[in-house]
Tab-separated table of C-alpha atoms in Angstrom:
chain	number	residue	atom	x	y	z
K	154	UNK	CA	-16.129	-6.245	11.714
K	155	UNK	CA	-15.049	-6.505	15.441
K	156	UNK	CA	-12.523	-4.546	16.364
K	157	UNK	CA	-11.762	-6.353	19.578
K	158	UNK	CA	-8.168	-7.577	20.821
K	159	UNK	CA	-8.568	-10.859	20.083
K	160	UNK	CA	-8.711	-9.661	15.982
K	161	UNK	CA	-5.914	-9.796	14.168
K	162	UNK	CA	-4.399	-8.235	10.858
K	163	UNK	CA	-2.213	-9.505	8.974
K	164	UNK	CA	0.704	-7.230	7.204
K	165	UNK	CA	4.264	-7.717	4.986
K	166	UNK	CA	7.317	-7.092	7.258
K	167	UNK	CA	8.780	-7.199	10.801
K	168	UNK	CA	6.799	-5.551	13.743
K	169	UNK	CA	7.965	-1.468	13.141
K	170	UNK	CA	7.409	-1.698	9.632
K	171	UNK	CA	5.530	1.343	8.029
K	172	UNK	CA	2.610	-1.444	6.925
K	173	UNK	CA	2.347	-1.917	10.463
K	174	UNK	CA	2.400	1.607	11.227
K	175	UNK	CA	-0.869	1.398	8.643
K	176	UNK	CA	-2.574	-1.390	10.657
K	177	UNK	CA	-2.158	0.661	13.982
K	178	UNK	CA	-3.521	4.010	12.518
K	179	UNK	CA	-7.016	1.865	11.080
K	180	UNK	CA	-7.342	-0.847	13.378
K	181	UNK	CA	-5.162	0.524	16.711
K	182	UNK	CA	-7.362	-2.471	18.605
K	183	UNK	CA	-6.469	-5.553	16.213
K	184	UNK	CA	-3.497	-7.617	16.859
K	185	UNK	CA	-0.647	-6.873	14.059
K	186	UNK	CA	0.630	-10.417	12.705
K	187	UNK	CA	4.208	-10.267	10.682
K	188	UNK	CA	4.118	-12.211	7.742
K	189	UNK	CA	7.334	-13.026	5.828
K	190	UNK	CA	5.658	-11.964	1.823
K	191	UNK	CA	2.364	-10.375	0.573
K	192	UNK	CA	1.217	-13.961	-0.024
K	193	UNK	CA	1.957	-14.764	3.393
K	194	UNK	CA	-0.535	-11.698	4.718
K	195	UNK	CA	-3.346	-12.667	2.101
K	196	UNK	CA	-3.068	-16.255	3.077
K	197	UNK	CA	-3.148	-15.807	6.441
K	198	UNK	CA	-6.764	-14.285	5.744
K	199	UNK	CA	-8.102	-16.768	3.564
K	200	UNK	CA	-6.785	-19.496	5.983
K	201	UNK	CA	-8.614	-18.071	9.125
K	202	UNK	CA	-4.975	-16.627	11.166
K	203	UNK	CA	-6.284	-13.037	10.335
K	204	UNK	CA	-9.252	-11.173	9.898
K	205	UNK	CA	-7.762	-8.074	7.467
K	206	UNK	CA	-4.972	-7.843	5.658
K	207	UNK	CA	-2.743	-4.550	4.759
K	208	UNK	CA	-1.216	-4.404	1.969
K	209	UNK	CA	0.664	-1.113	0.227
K	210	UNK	CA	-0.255	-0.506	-3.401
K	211	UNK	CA	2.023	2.299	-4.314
K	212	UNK	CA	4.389	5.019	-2.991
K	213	UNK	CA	4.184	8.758	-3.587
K	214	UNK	CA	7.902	8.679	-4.768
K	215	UNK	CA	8.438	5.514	-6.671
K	216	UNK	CA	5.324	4.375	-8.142
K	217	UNK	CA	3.249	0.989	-7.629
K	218	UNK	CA	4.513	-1.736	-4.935
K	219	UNK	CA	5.676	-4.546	-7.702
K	220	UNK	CA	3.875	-7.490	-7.954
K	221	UNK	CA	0.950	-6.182	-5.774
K	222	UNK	CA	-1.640	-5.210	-8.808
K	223	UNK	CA	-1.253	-8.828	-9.923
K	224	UNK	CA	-1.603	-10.584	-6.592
K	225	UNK	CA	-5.309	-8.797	-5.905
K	226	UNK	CA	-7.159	-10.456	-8.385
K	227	UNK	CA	-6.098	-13.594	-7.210
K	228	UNK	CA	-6.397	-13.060	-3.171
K	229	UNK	CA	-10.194	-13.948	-3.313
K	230	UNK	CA	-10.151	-10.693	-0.855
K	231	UNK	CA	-11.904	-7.548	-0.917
K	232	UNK	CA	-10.621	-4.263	-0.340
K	233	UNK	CA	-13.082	-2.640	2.488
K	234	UNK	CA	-10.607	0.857	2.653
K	235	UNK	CA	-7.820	2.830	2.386
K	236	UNK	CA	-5.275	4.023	4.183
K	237	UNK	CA	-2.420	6.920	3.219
K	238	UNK	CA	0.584	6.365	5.867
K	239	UNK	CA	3.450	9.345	5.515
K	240	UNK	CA	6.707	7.988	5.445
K	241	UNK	CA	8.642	9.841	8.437
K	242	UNK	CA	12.288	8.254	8.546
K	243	UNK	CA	13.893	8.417	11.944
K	244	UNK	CA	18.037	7.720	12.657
K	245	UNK	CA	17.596	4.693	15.665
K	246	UNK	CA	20.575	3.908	17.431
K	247	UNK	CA	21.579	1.582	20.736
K	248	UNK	CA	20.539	3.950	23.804
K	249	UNK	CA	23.064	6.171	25.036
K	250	UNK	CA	24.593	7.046	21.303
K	251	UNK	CA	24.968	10.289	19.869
K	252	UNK	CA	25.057	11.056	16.318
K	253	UNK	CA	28.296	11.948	16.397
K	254	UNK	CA	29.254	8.402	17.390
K	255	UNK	CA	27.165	6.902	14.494
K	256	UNK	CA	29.161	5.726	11.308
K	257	UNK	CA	26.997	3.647	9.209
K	258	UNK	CA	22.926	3.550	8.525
K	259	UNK	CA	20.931	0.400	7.502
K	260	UNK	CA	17.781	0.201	6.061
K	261	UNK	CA	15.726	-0.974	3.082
K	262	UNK	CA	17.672	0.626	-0.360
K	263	UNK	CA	14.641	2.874	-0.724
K	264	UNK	CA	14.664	4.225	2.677
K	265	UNK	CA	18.636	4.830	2.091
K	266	UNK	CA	18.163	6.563	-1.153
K	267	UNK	CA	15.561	9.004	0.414
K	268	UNK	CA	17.957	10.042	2.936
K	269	UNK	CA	20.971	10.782	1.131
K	270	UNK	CA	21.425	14.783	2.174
K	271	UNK	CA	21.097	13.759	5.854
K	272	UNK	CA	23.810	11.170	5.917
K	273	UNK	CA	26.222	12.590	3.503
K	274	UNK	CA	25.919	15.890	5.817
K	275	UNK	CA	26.823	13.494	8.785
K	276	UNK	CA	29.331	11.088	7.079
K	277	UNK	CA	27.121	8.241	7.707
K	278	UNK	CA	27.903	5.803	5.149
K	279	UNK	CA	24.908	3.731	3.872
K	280	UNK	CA	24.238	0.099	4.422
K	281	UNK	CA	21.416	-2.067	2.587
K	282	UNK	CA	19.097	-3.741	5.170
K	283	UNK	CA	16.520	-6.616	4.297
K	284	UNK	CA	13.824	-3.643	5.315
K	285	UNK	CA	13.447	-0.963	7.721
K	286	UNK	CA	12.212	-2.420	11.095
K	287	UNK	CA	14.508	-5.439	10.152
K	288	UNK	CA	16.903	-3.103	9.988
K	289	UNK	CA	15.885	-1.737	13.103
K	290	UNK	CA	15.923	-5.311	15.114
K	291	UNK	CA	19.744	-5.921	14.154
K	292	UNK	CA	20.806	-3.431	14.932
K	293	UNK	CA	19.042	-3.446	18.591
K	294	UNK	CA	20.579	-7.089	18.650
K	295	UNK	CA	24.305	-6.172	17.452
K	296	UNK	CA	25.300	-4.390	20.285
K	297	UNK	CA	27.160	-1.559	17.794
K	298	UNK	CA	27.148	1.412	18.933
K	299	UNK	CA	28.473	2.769	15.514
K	300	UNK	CA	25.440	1.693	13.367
K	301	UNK	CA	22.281	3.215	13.267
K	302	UNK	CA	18.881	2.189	11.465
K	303	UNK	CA	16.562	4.018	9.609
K	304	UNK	CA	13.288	3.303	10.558
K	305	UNK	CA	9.815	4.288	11.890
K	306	UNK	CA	9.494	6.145	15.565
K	307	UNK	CA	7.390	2.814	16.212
K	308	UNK	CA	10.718	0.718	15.602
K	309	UNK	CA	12.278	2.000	17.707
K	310	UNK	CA	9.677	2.025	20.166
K	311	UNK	CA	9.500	-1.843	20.026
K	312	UNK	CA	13.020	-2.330	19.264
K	313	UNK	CA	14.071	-0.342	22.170
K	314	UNK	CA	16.686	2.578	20.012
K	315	UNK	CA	17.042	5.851	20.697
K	316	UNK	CA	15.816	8.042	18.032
K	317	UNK	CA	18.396	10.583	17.340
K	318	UNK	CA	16.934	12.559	14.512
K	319	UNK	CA	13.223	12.556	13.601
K	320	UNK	CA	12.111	12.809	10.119
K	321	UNK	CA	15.569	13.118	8.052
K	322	UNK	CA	13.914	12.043	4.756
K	323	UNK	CA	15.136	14.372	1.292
K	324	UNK	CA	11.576	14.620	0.065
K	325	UNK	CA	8.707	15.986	2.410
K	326	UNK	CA	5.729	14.530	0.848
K	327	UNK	CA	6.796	10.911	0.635
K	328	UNK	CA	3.171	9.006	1.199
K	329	UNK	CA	2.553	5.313	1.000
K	330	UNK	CA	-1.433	4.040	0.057
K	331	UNK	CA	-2.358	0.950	1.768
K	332	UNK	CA	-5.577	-1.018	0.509
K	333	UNK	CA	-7.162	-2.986	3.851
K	334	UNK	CA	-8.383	-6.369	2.642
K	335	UNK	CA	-11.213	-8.707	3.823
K	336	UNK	CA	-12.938	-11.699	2.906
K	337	UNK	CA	-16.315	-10.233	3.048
K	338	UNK	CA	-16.704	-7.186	0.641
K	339	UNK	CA	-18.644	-4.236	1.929
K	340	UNK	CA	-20.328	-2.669	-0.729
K	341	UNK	CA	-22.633	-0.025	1.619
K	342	UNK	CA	-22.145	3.714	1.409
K	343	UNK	CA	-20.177	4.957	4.071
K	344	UNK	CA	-17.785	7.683	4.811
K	345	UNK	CA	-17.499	11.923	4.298
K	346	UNK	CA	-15.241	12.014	1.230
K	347	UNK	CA	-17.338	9.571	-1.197
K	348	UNK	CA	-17.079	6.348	-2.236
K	349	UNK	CA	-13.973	4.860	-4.667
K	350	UNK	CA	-14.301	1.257	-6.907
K	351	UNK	CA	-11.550	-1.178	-7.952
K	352	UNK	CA	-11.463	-3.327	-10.321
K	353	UNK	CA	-9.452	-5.034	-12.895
K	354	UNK	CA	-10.517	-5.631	-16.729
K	355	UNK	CA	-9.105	-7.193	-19.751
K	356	UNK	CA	-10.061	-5.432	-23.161
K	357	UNK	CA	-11.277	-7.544	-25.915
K	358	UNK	CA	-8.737	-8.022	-28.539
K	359	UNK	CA	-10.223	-5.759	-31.268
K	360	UNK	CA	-9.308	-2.190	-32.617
K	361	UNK	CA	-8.633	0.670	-29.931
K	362	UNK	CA	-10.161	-1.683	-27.704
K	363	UNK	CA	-9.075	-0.022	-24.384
K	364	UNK	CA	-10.146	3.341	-26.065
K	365	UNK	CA	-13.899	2.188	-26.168
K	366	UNK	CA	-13.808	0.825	-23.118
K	367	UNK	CA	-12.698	4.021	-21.130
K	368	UNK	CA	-14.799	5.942	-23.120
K	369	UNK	CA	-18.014	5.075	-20.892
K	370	UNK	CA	-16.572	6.685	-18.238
K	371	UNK	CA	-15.655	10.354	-20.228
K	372	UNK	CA	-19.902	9.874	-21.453
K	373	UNK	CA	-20.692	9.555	-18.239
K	374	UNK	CA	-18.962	11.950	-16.249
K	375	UNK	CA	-17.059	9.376	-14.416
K	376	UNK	CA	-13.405	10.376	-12.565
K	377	UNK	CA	-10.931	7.398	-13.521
K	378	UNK	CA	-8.405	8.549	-10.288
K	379	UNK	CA	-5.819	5.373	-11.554
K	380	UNK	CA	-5.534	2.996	-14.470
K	381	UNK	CA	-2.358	0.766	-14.850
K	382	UNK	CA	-1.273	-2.102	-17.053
K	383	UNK	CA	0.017	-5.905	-16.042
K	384	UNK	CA	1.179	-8.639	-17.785
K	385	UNK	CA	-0.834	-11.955	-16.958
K	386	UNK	CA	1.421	-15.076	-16.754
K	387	UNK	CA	4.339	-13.530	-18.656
K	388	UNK	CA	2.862	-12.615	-21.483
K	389	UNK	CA	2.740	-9.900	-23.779
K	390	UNK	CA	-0.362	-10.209	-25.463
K	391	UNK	CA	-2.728	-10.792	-22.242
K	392	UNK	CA	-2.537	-7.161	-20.481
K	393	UNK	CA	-4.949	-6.793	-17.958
K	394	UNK	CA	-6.019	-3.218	-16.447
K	395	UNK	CA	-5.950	-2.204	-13.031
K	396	UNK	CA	-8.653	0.793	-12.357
K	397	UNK	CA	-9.744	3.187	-9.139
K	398	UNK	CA	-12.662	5.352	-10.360
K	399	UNK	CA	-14.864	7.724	-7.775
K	400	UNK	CA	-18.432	6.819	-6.902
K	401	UNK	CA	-20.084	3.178	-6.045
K	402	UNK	CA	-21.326	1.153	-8.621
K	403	UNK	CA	-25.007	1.843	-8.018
K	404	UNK	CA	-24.492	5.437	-9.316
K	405	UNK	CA	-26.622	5.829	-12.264
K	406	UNK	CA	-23.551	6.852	-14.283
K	407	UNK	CA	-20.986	4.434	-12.521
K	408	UNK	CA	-23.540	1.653	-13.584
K	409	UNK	CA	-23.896	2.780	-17.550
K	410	UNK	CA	-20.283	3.121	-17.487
K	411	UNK	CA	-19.476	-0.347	-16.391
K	412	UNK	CA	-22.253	-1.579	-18.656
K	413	UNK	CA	-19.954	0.017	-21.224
K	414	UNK	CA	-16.510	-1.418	-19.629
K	415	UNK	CA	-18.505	-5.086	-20.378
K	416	UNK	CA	-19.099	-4.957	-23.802
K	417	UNK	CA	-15.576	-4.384	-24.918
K	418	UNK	CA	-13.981	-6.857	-22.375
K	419	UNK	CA	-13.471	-10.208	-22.062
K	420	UNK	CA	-13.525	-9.625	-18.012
K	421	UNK	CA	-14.481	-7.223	-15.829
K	422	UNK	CA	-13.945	-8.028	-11.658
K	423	UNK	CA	-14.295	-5.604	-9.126
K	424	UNK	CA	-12.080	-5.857	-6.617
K	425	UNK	CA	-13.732	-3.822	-3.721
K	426	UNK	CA	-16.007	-0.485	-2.802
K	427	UNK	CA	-14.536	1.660	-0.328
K	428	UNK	CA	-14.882	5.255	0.982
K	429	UNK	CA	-11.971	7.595	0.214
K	430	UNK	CA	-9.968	8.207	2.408
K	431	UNK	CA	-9.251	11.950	2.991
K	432	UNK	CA	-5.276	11.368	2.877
K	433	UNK	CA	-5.633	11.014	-1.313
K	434	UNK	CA	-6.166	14.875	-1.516
């Protein structure tokens, strides 16, 4: 995959946003494109606007990015890596202000609730943003000397703020895994840190169905890193499973395993195989 300018990537948010912060850390040489939704990113991919997508998956602090698990299956995409991003929040305010002078944050709710000793210890009162570099742009475009954003360093860079305080969040570990899609999958061996597979499955609808199923990988030695349950279409009878296991499916034991996975499933679809990225230690 070139690498050149004229490559793009697509991402969910306003330029500053921490998935953008995640394109410029793995592809510092494509072109970041905005896009308005997830959809938007994975369409923009399958239509020919982008190259790669990057799309977060799930958050240190509060779990798996909704909807996200669902949407992969259906992207016609292929994840080619990963990418941990941690989640420094920054106070960004018009240039000149002090923090003294600031009465009011805005940000995405998360990003507000992560904050909470910082601004209370300031009497910053909090104000929900549509996101974080959003927040960022209105408040470069308001004028208000009075509000601050919480954002990325990289908002503020674009956006023109000062950043008063670096790194104000509660919680010091707060990490954000990003999954970089493509519409060719790359299946060779590459990387220091071994080699991870996706995929999503759907057990059979027999007795301790899903306990069969996993039990290939125990037999076989296999490390199941992530396994997570979504409804299909609404209902509550058609629960699909959302794996990460470690290795690449021509492992000897990664292959038996799957062989396993098959016969107690009604569909098995891997979604990509990628090396690991060192940030998941």
């Amino acid at each position: 995959m070139s690498t050149a300018t004229s490559a793009r990537i697509a991402f969910q948010g306003e330029l500053g946003a921490y998935s953008h912060e995640a394109c410029r850390m793995a592809r510092p040489n494509m072109t970041p494109v905005p896009c308005a939704t997830f959809e938007d990113a994975i369409d923009a991919v399958r239509s020919g606007k982008a190259e790669l997508a990057m799309l977060p998956v799930e958050n240190s602090t509060y779990g798996r990015v909704a909807d996200i698990h669902s949407l992969l299956p259906k992207s016609g995409l292929n994840i080619i890596e990963e990418a941990f991003v941690r989640v420094h929040i920054n106070l960004l305010a018009l240039p000149g202000t002090k923090i003294a002078d600031v009465k009011s944050a805005m940000s995405h709710t998360v990003l507000l609730g992560q904050c909470k000793d910082f601004l209370a210890q300031h009497g910053i009162s909090r104000v929900t943003g549509a996101d974080t570099a959003g927040s960022a742009k209105e408040v470069a475009a308001g004028g208000d000397p009075t509000m601050a954003a919480l954002a990325s360093e990289l908002a503020g860079e674009i956006y023109g703020l000062d950043l008063l305080a670096r790194h104000i969040e509660d919680e010091g570990n707060n990490t954000t895994r990003f999954l970089l899609m493509s519409p060719q999958a790359d299946i060779t061996r590459r990387g220091d840190h071994g080699m991870i597979t996706s995929f999503v499955f759907e057990v059979r609808n027999i007795p301790a169905a899903l306990y069969k199923a996993m039990g290939g990988f125990a037999t076989n030695g296999i490390n199941m890193t992530k396994l997570e349950s979504y409804m299909v279409g609404g209902s509550f009878t058609a629960t699909q499973f959302y794996a990460d296991i470690e290795g690449h499916p021509d492992d000897p034991g990664v292959r038996r395993a799957l062989d396993e996975l098959d016969y107690f499933t009604n569909m098995v679809e891997i979604l990509g195989v990628y090396p690991a990225d060192p940030g998941r230690n």
